[in-house]
Coordinates of N, CA, C and O and ligand atoms in Angstrom, one line a residue:
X149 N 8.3 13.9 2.9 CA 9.0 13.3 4.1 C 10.4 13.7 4.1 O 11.3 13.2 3.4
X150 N 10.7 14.6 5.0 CA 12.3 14.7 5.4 C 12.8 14.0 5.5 O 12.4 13.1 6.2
X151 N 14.4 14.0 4.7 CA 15.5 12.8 5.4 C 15.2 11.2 4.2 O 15.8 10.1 4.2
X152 N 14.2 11.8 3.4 CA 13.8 10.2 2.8 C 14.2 10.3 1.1 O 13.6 11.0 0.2
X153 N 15.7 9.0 0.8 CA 15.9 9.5 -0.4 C 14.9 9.1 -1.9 O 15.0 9.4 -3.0
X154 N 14.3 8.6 -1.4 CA 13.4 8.4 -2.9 C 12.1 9.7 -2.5 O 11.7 10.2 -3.6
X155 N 11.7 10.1 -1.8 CA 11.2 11.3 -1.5 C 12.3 12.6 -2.0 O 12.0 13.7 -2.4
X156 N 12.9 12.2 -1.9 CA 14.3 13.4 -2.4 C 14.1 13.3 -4.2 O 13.9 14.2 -5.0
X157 N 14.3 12.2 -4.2 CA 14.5 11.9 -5.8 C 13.0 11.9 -6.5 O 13.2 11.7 -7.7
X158 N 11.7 12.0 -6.1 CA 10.7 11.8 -6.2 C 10.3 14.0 -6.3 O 9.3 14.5 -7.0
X159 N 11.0 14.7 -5.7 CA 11.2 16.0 -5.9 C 12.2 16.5 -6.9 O 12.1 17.6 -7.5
X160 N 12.8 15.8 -7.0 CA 14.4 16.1 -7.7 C 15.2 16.6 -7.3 O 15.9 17.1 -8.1
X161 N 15.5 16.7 -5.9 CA 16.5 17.5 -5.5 C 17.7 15.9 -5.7 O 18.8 16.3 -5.5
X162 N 17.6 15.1 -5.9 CA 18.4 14.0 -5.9 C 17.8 13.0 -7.8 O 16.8 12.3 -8.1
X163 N 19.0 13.3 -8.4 CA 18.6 13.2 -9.9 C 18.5 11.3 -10.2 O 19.0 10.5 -9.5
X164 N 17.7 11.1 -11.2 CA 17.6 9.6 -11.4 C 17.6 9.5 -12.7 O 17.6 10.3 -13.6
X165 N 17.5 8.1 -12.8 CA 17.5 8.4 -14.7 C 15.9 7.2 -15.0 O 15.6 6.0 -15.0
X166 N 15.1 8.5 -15.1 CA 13.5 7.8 -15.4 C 13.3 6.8 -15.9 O 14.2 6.5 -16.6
X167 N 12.3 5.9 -15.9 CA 11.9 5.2 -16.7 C 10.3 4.9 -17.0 O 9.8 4.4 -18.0
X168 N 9.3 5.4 -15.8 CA 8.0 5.8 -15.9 C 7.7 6.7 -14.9 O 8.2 6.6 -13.8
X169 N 6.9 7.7 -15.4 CA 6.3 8.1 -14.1 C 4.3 8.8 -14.9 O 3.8 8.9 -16.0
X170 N 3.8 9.2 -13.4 CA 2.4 9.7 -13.6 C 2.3 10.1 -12.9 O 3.3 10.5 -12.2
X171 N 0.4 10.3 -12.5 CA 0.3 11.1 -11.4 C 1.2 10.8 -9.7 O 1.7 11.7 -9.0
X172 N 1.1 9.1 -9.6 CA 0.9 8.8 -8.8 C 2.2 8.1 -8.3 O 2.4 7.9 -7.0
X173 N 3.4 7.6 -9.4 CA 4.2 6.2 -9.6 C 5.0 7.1 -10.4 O 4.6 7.9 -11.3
X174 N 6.3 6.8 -9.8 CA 8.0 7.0 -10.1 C 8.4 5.5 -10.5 O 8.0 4.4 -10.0
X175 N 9.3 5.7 -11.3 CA 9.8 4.3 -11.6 C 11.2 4.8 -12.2 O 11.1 5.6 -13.0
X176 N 12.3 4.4 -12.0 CA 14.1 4.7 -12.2 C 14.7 3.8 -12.3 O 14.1 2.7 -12.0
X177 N 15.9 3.8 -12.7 CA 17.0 2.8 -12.8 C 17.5 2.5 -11.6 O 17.9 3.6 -11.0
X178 N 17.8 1.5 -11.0 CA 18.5 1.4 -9.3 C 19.7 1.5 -9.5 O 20.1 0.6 -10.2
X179 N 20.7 2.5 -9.2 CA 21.8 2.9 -9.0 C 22.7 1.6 -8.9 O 23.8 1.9 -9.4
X180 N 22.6 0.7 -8.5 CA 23.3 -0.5 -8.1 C 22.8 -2.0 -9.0 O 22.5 -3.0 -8.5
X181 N 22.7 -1.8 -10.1 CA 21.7 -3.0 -10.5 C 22.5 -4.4 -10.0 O 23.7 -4.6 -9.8
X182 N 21.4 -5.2 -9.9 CA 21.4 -6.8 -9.4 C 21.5 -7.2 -10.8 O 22.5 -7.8 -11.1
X183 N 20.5 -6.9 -12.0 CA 20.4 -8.0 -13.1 C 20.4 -7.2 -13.9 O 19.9 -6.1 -13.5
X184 N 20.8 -7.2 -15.2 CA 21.0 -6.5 -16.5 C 19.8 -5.0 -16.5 O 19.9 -3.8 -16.5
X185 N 18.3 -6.1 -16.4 CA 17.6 -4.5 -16.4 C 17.1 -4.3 -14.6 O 16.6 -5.3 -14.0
X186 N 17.2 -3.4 -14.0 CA 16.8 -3.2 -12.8 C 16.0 -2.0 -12.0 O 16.5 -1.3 -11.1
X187 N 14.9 -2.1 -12.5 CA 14.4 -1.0 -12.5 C 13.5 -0.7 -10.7 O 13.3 -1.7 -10.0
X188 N 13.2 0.5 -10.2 CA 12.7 0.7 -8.9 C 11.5 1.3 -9.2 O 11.6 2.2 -10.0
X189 N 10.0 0.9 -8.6 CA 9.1 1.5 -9.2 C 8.4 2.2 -7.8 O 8.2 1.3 -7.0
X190 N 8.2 3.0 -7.4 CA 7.4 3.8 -6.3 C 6.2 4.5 -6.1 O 5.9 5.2 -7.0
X191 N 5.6 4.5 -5.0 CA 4.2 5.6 -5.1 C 5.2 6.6 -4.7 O 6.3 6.6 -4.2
X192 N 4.2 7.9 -5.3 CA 5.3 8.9 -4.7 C 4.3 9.9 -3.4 O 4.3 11.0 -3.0
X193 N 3.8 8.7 -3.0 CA 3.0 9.4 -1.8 C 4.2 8.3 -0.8 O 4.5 7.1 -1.0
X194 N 4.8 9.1 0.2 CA 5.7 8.2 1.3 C 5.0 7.2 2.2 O 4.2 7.4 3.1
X195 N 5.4 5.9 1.6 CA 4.7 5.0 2.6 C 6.1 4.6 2.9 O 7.0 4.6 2.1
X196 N 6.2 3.9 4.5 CA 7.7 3.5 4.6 C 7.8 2.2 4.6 O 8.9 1.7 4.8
X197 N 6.7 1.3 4.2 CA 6.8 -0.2 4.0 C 5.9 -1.1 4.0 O 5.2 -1.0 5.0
X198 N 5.3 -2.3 3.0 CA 4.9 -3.0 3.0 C 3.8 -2.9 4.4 O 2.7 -2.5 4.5
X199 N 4.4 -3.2 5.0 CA 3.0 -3.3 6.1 C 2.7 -2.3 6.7 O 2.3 -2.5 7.9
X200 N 2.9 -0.6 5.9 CA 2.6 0.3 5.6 C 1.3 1.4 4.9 O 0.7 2.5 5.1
X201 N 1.4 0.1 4.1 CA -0.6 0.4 2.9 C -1.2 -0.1 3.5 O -1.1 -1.1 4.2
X202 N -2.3 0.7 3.1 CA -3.6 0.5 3.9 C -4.9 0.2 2.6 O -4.5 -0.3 1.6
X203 N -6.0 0.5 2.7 CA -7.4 0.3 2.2 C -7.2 1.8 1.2 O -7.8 2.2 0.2
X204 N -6.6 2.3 1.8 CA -6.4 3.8 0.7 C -5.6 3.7 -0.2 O -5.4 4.6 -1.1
X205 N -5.2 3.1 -0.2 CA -3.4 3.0 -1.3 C -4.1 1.9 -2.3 O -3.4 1.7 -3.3
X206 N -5.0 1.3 -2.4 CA -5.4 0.3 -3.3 C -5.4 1.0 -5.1 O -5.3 0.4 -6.2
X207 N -5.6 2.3 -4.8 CA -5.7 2.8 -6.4 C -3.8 3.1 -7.0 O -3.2 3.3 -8.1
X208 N -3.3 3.0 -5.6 CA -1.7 3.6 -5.9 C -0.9 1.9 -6.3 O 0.1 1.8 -7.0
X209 N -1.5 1.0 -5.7 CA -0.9 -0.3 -5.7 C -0.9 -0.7 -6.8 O 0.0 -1.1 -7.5
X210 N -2.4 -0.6 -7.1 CA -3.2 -1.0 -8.9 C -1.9 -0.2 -9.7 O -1.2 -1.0 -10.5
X211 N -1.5 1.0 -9.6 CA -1.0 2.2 -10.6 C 0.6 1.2 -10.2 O 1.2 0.7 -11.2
X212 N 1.0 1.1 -9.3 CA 2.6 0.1 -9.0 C 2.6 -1.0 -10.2 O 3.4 -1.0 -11.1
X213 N 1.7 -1.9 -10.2 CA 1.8 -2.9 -10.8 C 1.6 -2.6 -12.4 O 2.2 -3.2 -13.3
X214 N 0.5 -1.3 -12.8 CA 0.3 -1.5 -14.2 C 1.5 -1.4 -14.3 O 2.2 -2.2 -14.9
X215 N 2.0 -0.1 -13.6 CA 3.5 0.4 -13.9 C 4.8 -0.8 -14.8 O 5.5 -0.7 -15.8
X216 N 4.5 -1.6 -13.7 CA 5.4 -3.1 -13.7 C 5.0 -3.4 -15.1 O 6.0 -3.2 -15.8
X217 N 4.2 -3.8 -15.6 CA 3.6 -4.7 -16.8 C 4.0 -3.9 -18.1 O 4.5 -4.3 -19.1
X218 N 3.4 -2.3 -17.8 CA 3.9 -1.7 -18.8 C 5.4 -1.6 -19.0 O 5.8 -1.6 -20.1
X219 N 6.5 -1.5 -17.9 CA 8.0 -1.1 -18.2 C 8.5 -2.6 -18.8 O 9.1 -2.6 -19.9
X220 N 8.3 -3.6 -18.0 CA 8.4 -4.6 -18.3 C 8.2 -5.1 -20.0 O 9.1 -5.8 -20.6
X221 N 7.2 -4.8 -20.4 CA 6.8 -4.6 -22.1 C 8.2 -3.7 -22.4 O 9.3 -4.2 -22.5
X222 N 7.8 -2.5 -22.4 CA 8.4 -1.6 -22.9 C 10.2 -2.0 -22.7 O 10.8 -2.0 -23.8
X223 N 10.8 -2.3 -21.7 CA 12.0 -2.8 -21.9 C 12.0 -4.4 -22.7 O 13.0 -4.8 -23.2
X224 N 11.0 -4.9 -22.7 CA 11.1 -6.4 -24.1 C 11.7 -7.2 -23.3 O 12.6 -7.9 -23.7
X225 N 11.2 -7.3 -21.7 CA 11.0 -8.5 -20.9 C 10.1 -9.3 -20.6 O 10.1 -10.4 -20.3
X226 N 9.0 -8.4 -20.9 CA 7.8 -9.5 -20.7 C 7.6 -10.9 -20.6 O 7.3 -11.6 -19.7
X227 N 7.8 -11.3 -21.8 CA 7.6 -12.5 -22.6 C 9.1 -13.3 -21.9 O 9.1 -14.4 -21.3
X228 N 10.3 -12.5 -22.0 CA 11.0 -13.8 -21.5 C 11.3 -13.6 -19.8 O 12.2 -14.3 -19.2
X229 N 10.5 -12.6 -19.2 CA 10.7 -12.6 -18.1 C 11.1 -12.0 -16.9 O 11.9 -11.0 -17.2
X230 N 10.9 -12.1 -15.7 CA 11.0 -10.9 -15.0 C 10.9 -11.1 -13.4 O 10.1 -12.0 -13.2
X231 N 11.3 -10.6 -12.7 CA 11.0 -10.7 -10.9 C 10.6 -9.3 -10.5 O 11.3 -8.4 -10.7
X232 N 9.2 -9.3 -10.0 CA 9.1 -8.2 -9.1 C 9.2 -8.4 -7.4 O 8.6 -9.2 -6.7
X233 N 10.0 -7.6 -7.2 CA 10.2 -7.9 -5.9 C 10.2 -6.9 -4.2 O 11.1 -6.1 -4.2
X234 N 9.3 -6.9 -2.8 CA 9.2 -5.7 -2.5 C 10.5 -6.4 -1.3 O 10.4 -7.6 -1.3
X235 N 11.5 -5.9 -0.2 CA 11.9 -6.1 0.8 C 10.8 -5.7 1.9 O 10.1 -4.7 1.7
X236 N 10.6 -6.2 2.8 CA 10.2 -5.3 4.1 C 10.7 -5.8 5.3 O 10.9 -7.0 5.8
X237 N 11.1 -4.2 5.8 CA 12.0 -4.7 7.6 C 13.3 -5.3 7.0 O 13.7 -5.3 5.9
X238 N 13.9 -5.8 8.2 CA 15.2 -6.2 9.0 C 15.1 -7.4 8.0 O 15.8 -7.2 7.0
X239 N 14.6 -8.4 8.0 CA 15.1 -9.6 7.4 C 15.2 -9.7 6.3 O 15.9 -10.6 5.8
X240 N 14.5 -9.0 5.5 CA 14.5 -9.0 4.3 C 16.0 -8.1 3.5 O 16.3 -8.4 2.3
X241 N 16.7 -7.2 4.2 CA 17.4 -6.5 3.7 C 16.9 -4.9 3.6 O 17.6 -3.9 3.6
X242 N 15.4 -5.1 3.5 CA 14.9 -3.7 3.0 C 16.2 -2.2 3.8 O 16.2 -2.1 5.0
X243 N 16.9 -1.4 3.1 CA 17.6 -0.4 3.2 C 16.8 1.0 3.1 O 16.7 1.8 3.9
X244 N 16.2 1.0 2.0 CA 15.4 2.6 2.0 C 14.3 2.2 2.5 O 14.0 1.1 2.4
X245 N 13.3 3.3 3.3 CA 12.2 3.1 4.1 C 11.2 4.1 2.8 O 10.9 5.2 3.3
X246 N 10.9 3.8 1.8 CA 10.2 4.4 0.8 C 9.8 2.9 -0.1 O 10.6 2.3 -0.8
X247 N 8.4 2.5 0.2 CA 7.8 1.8 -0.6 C 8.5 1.3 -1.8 O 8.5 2.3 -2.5
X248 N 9.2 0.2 -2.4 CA 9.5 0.3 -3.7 C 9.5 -1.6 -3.9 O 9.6 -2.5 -3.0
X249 N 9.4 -1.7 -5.5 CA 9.5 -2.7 -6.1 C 10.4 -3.0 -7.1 O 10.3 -2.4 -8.2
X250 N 11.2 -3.7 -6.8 CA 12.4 -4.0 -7.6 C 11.8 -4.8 -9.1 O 10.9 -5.7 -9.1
X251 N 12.2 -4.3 -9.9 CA 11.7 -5.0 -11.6 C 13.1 -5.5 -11.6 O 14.1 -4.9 -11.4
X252 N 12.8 -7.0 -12.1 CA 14.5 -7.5 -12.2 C 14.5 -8.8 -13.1 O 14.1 -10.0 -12.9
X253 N 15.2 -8.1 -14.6 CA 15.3 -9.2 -15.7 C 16.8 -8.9 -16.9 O 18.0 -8.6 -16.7
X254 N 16.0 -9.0 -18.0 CA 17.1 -9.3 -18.9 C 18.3 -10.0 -19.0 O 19.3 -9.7 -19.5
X255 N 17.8 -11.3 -18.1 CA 18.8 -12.3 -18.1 C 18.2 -13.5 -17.5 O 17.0 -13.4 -17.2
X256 N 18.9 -14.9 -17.2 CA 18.3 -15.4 -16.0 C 18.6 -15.2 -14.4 O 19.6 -15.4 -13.8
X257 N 17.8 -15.0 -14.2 CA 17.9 -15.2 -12.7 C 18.1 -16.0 -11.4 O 17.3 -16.8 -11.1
X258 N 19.1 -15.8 -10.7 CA 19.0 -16.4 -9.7 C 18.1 -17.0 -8.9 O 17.0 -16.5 -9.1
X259 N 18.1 -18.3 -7.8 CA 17.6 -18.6 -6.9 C 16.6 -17.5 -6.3 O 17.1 -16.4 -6.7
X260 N 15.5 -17.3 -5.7 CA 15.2 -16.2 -4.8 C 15.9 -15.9 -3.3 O 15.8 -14.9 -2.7
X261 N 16.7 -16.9 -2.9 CA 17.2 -16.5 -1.5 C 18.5 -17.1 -1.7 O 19.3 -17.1 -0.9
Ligands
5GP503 P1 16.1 -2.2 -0.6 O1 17.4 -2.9 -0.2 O2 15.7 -1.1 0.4 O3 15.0 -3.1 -1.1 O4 16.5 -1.4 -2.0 C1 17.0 -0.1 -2.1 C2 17.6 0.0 -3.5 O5 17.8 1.4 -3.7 C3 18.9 -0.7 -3.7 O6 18.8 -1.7 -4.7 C4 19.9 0.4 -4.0 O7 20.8 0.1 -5.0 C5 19.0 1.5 -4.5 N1 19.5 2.9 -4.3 C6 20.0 3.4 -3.2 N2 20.3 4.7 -3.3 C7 20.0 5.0 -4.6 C8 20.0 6.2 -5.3 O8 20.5 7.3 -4.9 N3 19.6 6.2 -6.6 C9 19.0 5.1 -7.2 N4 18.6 5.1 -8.4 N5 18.9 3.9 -6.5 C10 19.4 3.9 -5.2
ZN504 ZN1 9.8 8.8 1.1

């Protein structure tokens, strides 16, 4: 998808600092963290939002979440905890138009709104 920066970063023409990836699922450090660990997990097939996926994407969603559970482990949040979280549209804030799930711990966390 032209013009789309996690599609950019998803090729590498735009550099990240990894934290999972596979066939299917990108996952990076968010350039701006909110909470100590803050991680962005993505299909790297371009969907531009939540009400986006469809009945096809059910094996890429499954592959999102293990994603989650595994990084989550692997950074030693699991157990004390964690926010996954997607924006969609205008009210939410959502900024990039590329599918993503914010992983957000290693501390406590705020309120949700
Ligand atoms: P949204 O507000 O769309 O849910 O979240 C977009 C996220 O992408 C923000 O948390 C922002 O900090 C992050 N972000 C924007 N540009 C870049 C970038 O170039 N690299 C990385 N790693 N994260 C980015
Ligand atoms: Zn994209």
């Amino acid at each position: 998808m032209d013009n789309c920066l996690f599609c950019k970063i998803i090729e590498g023409s735009i550099p990240s600092k990894k934290v999972f990836e596979n066939d299917q699922v990108l996952a990076f450090y968010d350039i701006q963290p909110a909470a100590r660990e803050h991680v962005l997990i993505i299909p790297k097939k371009h969907i531009s939002t939540m009400n986006d996926v469809t009945d096809e994407d059910d094996q890429v969603m499954a592959e999102i979440f293990a994603a989650a559970r595994k990084i989550a482990s692997e950074l030693g949040i699991a157990e004390s905890g964690y926010r996954l979280v997607n924006n969609c549209n205008r009210d939410s804030g959502q900024v990039v138009f590329h599918l993503h799930f914010h992983l957000l711990g290693g501390e406590k966390l705020g309120p949700l709104n």
